[in-house]
Short mmCIF file of C-alpha atoms and ligand atoms in Angstrom, two decimals:
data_model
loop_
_atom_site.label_atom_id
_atom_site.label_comp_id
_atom_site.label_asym_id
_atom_site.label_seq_id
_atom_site.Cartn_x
_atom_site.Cartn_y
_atom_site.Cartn_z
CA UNK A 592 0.00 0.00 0.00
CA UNK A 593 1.12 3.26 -0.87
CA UNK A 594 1.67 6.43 1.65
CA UNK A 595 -1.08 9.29 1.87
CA UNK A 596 0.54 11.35 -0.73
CA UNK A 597 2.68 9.53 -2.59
CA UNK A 598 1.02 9.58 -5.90
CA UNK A 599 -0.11 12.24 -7.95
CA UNK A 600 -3.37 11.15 -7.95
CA UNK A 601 -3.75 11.00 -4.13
CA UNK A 602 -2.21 14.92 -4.33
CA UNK A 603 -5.62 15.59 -6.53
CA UNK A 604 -7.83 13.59 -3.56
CA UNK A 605 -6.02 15.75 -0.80
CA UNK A 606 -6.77 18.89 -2.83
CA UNK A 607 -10.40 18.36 -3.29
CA UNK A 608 -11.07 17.44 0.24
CA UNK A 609 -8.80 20.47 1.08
CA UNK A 610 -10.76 22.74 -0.92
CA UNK A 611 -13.63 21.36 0.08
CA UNK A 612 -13.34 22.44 3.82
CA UNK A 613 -16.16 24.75 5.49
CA UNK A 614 -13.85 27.09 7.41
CA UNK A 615 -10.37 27.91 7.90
CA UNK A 616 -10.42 26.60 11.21
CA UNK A 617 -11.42 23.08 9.71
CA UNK A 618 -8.63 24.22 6.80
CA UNK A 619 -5.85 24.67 9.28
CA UNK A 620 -6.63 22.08 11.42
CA UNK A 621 -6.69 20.27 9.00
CA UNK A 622 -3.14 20.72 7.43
CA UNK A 623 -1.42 20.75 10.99
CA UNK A 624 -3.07 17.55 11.09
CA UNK A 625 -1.48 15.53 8.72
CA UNK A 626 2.22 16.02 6.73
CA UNK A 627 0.42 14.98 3.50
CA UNK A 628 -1.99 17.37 3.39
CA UNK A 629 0.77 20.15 4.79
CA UNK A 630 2.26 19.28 2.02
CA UNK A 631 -0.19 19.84 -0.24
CA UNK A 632 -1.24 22.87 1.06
CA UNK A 633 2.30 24.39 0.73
CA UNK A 634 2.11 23.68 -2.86
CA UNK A 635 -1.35 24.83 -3.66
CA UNK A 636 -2.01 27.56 -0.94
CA UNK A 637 -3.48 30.00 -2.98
CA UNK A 638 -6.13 27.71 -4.85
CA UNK A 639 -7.06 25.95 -1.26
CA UNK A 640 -7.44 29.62 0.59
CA UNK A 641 -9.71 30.98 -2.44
CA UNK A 642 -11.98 28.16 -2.48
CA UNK A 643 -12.19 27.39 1.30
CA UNK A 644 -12.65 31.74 1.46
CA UNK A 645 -15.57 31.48 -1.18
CA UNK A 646 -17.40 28.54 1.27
CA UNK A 647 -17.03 30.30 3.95
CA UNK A 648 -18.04 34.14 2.62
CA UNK A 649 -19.99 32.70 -0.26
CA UNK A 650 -20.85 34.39 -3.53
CA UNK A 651 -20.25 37.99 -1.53
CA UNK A 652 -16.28 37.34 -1.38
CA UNK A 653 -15.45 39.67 -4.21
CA UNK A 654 -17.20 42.59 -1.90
CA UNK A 655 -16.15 41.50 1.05
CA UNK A 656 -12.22 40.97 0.02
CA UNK A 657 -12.55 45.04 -1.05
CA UNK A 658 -13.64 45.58 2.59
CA UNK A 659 -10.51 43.89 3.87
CA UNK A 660 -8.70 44.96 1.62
CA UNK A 661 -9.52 48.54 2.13
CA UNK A 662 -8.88 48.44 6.16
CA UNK A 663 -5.54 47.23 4.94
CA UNK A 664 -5.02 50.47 2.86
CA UNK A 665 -7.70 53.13 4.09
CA UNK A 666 -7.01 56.05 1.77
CA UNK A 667 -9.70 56.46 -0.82
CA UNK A 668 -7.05 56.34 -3.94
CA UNK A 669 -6.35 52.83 -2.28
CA UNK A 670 -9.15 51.63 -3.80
CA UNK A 671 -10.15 50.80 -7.06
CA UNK A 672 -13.71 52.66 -7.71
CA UNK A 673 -13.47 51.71 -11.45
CA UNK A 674 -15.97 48.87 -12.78
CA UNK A 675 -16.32 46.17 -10.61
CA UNK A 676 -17.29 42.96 -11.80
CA UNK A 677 -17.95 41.05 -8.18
CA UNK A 678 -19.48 38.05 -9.35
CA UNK A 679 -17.24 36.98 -11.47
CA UNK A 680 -13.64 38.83 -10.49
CA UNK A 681 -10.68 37.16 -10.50
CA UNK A 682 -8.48 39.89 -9.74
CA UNK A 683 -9.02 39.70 -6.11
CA UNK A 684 -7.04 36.44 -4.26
CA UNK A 685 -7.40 35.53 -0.96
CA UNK A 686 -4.25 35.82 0.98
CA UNK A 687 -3.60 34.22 4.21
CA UNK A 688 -3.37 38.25 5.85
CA UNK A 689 -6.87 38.52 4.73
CA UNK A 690 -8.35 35.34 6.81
CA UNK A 691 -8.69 36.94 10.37
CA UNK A 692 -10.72 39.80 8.91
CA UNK A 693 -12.22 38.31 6.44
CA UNK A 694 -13.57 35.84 8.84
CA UNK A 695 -14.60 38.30 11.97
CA UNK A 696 -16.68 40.63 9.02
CA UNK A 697 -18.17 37.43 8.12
CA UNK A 698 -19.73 37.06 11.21
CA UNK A 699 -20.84 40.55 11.59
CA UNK A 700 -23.13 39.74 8.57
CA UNK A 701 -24.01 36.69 9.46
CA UNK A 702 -25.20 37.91 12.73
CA UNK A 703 -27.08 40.61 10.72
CA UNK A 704 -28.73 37.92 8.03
CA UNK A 705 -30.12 36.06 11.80
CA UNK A 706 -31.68 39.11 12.49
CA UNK A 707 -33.22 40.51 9.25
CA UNK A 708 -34.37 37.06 8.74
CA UNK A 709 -36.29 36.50 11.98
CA UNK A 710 -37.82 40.28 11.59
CA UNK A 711 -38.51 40.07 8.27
CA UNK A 712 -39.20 36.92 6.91
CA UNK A 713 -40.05 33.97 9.71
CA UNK A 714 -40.04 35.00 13.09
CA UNK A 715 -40.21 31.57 14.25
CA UNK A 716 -36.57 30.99 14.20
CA UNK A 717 -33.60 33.12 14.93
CA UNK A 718 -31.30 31.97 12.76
CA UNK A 719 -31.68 33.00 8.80
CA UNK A 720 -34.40 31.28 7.15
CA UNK A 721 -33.42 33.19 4.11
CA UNK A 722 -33.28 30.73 0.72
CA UNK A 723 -29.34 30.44 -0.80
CA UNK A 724 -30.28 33.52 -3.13
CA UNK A 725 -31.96 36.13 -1.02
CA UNK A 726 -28.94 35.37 1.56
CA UNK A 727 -26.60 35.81 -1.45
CA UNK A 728 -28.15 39.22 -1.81
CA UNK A 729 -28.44 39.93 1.48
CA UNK A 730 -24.92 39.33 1.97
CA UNK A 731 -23.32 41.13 -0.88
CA UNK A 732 -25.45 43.79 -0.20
CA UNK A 733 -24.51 44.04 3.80
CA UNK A 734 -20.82 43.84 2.45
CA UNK A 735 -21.35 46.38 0.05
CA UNK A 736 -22.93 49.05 3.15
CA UNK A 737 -19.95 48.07 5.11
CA UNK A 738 -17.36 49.46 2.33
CA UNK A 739 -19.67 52.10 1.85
CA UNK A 740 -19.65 53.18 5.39
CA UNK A 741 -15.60 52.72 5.17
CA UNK A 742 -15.43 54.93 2.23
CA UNK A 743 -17.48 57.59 3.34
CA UNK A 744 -17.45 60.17 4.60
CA UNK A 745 -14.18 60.91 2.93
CA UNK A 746 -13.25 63.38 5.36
CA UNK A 747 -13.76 62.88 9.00
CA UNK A 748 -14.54 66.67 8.75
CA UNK A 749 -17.74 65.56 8.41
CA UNK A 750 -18.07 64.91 11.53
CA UNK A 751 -16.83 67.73 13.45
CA UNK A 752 -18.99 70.40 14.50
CA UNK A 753 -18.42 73.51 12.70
CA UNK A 754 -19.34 76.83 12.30
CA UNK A 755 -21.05 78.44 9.39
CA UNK A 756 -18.23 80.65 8.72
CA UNK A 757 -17.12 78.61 5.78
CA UNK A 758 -20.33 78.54 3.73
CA UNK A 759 -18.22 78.23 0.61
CA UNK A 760 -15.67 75.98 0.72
CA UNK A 761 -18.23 73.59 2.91
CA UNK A 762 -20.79 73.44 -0.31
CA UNK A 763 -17.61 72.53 -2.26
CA UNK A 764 -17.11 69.87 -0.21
CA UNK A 765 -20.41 68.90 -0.23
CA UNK A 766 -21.01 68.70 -4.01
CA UNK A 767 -17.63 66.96 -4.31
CA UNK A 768 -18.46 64.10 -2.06
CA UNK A 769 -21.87 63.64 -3.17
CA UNK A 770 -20.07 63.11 -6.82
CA UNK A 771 -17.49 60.58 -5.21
CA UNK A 772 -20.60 58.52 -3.75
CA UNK A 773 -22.72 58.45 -6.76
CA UNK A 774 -19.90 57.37 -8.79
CA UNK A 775 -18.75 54.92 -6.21
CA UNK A 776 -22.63 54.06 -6.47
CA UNK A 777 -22.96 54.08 -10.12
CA UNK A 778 -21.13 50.69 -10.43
CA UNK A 779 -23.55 49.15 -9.01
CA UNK A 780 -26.63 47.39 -10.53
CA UNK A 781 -30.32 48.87 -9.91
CA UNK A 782 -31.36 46.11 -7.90
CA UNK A 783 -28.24 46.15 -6.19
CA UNK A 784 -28.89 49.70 -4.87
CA UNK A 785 -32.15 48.96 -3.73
CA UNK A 786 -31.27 46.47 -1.65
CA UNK A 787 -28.38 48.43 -0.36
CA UNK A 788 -31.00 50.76 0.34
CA UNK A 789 -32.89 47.63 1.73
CA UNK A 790 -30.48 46.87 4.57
CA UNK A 791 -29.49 50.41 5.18
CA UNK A 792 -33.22 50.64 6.28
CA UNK A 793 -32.74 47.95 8.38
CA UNK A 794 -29.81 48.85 9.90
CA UNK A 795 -32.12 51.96 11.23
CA UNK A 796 -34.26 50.34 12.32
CA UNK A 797 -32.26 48.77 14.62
CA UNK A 798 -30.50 52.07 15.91
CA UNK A 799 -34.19 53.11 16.49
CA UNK A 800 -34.83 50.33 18.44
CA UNK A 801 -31.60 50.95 20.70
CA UNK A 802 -32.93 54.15 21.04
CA UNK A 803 -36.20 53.02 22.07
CA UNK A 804 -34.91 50.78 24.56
CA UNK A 805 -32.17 52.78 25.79
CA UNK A 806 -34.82 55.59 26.23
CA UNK A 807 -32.08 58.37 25.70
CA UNK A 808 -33.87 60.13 22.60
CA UNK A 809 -30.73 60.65 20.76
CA UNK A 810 -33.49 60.52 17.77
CA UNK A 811 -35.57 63.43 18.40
CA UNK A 812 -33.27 65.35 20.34
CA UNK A 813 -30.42 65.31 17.00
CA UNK A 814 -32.05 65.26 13.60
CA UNK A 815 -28.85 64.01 12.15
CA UNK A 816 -28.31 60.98 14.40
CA UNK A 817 -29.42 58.01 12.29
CA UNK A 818 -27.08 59.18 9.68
CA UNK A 819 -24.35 59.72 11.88
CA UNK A 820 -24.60 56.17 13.02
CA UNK A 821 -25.61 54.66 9.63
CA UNK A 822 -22.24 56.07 8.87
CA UNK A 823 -20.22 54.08 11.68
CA UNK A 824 -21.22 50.61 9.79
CA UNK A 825 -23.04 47.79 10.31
CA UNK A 826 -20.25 46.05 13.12
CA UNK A 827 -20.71 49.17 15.26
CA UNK A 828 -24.40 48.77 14.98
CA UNK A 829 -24.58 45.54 15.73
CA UNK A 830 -22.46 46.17 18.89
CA UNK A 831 -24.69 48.68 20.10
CA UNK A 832 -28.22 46.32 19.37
CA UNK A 833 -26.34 43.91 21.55
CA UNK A 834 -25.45 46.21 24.32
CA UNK A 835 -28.80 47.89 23.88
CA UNK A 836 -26.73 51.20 24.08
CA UNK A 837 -24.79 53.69 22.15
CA UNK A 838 -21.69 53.60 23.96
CA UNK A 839 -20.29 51.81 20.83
CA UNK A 840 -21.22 54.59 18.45
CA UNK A 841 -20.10 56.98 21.29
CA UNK A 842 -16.47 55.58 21.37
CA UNK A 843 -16.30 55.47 17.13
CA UNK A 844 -17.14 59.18 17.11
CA UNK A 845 -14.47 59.89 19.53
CA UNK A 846 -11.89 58.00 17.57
CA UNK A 847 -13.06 59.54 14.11
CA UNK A 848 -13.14 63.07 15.35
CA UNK A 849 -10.70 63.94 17.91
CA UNK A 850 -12.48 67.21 19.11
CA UNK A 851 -15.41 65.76 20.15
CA UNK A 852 -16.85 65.63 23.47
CA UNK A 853 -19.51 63.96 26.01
CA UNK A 854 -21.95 66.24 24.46
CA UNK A 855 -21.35 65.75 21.34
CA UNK A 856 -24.61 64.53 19.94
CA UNK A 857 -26.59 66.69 22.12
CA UNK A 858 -25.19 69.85 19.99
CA UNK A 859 -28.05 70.16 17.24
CA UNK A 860 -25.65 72.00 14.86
CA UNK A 861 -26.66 70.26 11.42
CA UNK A 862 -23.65 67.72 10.15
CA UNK A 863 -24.06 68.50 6.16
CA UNK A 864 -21.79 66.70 5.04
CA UNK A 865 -23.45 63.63 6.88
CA UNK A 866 -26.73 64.33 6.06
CA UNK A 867 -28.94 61.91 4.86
CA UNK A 868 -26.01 59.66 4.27
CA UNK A 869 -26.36 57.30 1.89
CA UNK A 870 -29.92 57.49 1.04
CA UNK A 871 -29.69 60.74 -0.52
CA UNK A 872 -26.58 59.14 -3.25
CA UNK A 873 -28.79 56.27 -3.90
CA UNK A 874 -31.48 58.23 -4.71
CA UNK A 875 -29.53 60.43 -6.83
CA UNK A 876 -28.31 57.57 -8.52
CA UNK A 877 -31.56 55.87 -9.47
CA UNK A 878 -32.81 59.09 -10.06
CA UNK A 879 -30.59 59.21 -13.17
CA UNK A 880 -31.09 55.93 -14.43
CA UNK A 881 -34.97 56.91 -13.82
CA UNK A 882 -35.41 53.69 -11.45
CA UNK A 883 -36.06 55.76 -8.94
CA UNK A 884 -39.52 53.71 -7.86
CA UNK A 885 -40.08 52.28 -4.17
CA UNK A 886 -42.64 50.34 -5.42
CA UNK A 887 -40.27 47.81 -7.35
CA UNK A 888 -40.95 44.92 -5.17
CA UNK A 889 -39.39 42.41 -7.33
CA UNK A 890 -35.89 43.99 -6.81
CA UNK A 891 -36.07 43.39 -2.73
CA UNK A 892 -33.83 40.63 -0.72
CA UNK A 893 -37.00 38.53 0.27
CA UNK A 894 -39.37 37.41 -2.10
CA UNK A 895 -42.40 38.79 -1.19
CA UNK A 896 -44.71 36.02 -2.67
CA UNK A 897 -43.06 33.38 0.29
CA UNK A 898 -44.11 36.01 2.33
CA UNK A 899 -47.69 35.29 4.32
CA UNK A 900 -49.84 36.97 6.79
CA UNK A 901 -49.74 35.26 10.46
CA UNK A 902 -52.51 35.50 12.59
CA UNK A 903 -52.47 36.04 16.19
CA UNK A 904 -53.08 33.15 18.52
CA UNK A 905 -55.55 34.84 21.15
CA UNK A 906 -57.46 36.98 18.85
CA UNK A 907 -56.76 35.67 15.24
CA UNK A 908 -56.21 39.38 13.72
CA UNK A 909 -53.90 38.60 10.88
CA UNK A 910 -50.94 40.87 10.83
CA UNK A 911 -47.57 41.26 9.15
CA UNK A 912 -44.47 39.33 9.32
CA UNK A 913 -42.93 40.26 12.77
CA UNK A 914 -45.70 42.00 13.56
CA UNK A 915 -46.12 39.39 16.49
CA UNK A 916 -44.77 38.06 19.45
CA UNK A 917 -43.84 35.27 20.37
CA UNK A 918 -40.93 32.90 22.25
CA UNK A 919 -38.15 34.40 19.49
CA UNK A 920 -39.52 37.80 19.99
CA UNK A 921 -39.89 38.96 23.37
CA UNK A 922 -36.25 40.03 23.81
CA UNK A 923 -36.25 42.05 20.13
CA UNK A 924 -36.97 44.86 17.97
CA UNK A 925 -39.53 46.97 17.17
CA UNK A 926 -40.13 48.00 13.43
CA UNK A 927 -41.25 51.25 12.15
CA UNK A 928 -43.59 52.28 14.92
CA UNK A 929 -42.59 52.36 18.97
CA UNK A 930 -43.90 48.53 19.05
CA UNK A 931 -41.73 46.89 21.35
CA UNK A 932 -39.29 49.20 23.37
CA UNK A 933 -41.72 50.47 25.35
CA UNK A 934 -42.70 47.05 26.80
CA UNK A 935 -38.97 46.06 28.59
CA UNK A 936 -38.38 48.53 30.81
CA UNK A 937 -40.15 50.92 33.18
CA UNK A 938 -42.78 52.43 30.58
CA UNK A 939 -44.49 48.91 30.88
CA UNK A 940 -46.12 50.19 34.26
CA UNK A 941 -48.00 52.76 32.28
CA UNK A 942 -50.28 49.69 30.50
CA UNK A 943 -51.50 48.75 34.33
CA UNK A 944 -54.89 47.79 35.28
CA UNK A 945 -57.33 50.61 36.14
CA UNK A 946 -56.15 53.47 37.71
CA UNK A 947 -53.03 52.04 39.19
CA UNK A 948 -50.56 53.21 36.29
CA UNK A 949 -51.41 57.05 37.97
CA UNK A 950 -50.99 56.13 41.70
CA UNK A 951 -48.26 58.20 42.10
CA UNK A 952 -47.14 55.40 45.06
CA UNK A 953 -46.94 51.88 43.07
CA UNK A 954 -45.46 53.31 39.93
CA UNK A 955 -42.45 53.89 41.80
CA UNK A 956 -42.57 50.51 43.33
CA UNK A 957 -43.60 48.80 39.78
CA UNK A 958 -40.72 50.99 37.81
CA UNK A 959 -37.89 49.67 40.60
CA UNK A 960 -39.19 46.44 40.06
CA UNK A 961 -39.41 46.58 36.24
CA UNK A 962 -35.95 47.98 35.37
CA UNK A 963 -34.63 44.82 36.90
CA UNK A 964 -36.79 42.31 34.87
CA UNK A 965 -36.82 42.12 31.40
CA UNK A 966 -40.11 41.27 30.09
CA UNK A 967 -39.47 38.04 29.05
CA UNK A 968 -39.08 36.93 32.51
CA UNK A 969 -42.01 38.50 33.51
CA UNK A 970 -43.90 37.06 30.84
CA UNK A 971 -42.06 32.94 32.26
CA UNK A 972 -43.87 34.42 35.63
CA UNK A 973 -47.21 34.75 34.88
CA UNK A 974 -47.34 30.96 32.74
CA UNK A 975 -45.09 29.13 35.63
CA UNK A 976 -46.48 30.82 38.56
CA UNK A 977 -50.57 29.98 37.51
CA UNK A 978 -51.19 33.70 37.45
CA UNK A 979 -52.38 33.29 33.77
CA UNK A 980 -56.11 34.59 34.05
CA UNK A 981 -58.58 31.58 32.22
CA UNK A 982 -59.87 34.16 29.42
CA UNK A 983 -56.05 33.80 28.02
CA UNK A 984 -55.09 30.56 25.99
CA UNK A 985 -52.58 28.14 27.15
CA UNK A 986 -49.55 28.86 25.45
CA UNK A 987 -47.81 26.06 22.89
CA UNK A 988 -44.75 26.03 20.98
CA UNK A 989 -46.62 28.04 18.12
CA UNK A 990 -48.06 30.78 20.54
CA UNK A 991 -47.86 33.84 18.78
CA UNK A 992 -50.20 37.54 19.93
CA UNK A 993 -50.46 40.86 18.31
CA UNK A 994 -49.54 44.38 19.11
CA UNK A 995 -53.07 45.36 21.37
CA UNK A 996 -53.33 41.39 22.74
CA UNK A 997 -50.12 42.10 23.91
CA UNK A 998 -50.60 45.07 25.69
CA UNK A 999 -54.06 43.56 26.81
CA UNK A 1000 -52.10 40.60 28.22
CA UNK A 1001 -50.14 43.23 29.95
CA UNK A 1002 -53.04 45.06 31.44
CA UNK A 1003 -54.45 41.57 33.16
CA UNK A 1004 -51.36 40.52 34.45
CA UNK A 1005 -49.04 43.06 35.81
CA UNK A 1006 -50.14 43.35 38.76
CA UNK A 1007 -50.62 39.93 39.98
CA UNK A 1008 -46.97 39.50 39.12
CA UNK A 1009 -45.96 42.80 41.05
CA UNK A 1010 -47.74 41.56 44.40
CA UNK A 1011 -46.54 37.95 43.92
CA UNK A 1012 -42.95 39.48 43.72
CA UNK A 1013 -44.15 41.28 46.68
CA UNK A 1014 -45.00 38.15 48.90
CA UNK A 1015 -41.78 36.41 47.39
CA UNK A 1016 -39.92 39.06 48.74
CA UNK A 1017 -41.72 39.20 52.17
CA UNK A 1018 -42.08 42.87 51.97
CA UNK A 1019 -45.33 43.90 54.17
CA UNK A 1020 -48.30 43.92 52.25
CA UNK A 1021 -50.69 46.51 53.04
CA UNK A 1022 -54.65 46.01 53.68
CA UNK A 1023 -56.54 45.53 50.37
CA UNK A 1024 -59.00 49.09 49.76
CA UNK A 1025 -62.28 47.70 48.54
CA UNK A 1026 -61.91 49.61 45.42
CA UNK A 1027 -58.86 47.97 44.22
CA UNK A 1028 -57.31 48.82 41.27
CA UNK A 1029 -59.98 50.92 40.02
CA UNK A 1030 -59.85 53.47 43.44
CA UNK A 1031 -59.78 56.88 42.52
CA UNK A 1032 -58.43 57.64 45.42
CA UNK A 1033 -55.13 56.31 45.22
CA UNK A 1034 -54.20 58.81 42.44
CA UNK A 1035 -54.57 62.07 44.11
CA UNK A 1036 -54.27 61.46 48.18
CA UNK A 1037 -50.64 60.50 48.91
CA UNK A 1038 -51.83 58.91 52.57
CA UNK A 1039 -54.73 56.68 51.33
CA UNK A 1040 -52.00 55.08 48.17
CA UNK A 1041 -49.54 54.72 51.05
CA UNK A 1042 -51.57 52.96 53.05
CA UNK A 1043 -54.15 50.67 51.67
CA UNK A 1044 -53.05 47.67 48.47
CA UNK A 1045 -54.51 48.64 45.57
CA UNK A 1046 -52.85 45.64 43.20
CA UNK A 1047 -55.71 43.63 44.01
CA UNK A 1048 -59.95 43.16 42.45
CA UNK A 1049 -62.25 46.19 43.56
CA UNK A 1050 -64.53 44.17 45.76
CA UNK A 1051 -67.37 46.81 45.63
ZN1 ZN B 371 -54.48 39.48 19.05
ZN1 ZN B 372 -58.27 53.02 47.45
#
């Protein structure tokens, strides 16, 4: 019998099952493994890195080499903006520098594709449900906001704060970057930019959501924030949605733009050069080619004929994809509207029963109580503690309520939970008041909320 190796055509099977690996971590494991296939690595390192890269990265690896590349060399004249043919370029190799980054911005997206895919297309699971193309063009098109959001701005002058002494030279600027984006953007095809477009949307809606939760109204208090932090890219953003918080974004600023402090995004003072980042180039761009038309559907990631209305499991009102909650959902995202972010945290003791969410007394109590517990675990409570009232369905696997059963569900509940943490706790429990929840009382005489339970029926 002959040695692993030996022959030229065992070389070929070592190839193809070197090639063939998943990941580099399989890949180098793989070659540290065994002298044969060292050795056949050594001699084909390129080939094996490019294909192992393209199973790894997928179809996007054209894009998502220019991203590496361009942290490698960040000066815009570094990159090539001429015609870019990503599906099919063979320009770009993989070289074993470009693993490590190639494989952490890989995850950033993949982390993304979890997300847009349980939001927008099947809430039931949390990882991507997308099929092999609409990940294919979510991908390229995540990659593509990510070198975007490298390129531009060009100058981190756009993100100091400056005065309006320099009218001039700053609509020079302007004009001139708007030009580099839009030609930047012009290689691009038309369904191409609307899906950019597509996950650039996204990616807002997910800063909107951090600002829901965090409650710090960076939104309406700075009318350029979601482009400033569109602007950051997609990694940043995805650190702050997991750290429900803009620290992130916080620390990028104060690396991009050395003068800035604390305060920086409570200044108002406009940021032209950021405004309406992105959106306004693409725009521009379709504008000219006169494909300028949010109504194309059939450009979008998902197709929206797999899409299908879901109907909520207490009421049975149909409503949209994500539009419902359920065991994937509770910890998540809101979409356009304030849905969600104002169930975690203290606003939640605003949806209590009867008058209770104005005794001045047991808010405070409920808030302490509620910026401790995430919903979620409220939610456990009330199924594993038998405080689910009998007018509410048992829950299953495939339990799934809408928007107003939600914060019906709320209203029911909340305040059996509170006085069950209560008696947990041990804390003294006032005397019921026969009014219960529903006592007028308790909302404008400090004494009588003080000293009578109001978290309980109105027996008269
Ligand atoms: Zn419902
Ligand atoms: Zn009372």
């Amino acid at each position: 019998m002959q040695k692993l190796g030996a022959s030229p055509i065992h070389a070929d099977v070592l190839l193809c099952i070197l090639c063939a690996l998943p990941t580099f971590e399989a890949l180098f494991a793989t070659v540290r493994a065994s002298k044969a296939f060292h050795a056949t690595y050594v001699q084909h390192g390129k080939r094996v890195l490019n294909s192992v890269a393209f199973n790894y990265v997928g179809p996007a690896l054209p894009l998502a080499l220019q991203v590496v590349r361009y942290d490698m060399h960040p000066s815009p004249e570094g990159f090539n903006t001429g015609p870019l043919d990503n599906d099919h370029n063979t320009g770009l190799q993989v070289e074993i520098k470009d693993v490590y980054p190639l494989v952490n911005n890989a995850k950033v997206v993949a982390e993304w594709e979890n997300l847009f895919s349980s939001r927008k297309k099947d809430m039931r699971h949390e990882t991507s449900q997308l099929t092999s193309l609409e990940s294919w063009q979510f991908r390229k098109a995540m990659h593509r906001l990510m070198l975007y959001t490298r390129l531009f701005p060009t100058d981190e002058y756009a993100y100091c704060i400056t005065s309006n002494s320099d009218c001039v030279d700053l609509n020079t600027k302007l004009e001139k970057e708007l030009l580099t984006q839009q030609e930047f953007l012009s290689d691009c095809f038309t369904n191409e930019l609307e899906q950019l477009r597509e996950v650039a949307t996204f990616a807002i809606e997910i800063i909107r959501w951090v600002d829901n939760v965090d409650s710090c109204d960076m939104i309406a208090s700075n009318r350029d924030f979601t482009d400033i932090a569109l602007s950051v890219g997609p990694a940043v953003i995805l650190e702050c949605y997991k750290t429900l918080g803009f620290e992130p974004l916080t620390e990028t600023i104060n690396k991009l733009c050395t003068d800035t402090t604390p305060e920086y995004f409570e200044d108002k003072s406009s940021r032209p050069l950021l405004a309406g980042y992105l959106f306004k180039s693409v725009s521009a761009v379709l504008e000219n080619r006169g494909a300028n038309d949010h109504r194309s559907v059939t450009l979008r990631i998902i197709d929206i004929n797999t899409l299908r209305e879901e109907s909520c499991s207490q009421c049975g009102a149909e409503s949209y994809i994500g539009g419902l909650w359920g065991k994937t959902t509770w910890d998540y995202l809101s979409l356009s509207s304030q849905i969600l972010g104002t169930y975690l945290f203290p606003s939640l003791s605003m949806f209590m029963k009867g008058e209770l969410h104005r005794n001045p007394v047991e808010i405070k109590h409920v808030e302490a109580l509620l910026v401790k517990t995430p919903f979620k675990e409220i939610y456990e409570d009330i199924y594993a503690k038998n405080l689910k009232l009998p007018a509410w369905h048992d829950r299953n696997d495939d339990y799934w309520i809408c928007q107003s059963c939600l914060t019906q569900f709320i209203n029911d509940h909340l305040h059996l939970w509170v006085i069950m943490k209560r008696k947990e706790a041990k804390e003294r429990i006032a005397n019921d008041c026969w009014y219960g929840y529903n006592c007028r009382t308790q909302v404008h005489k400090l004494n009588h909320a003080q000293q009578l339970n109001h978290l309980c029926e109105p027996t008269r």
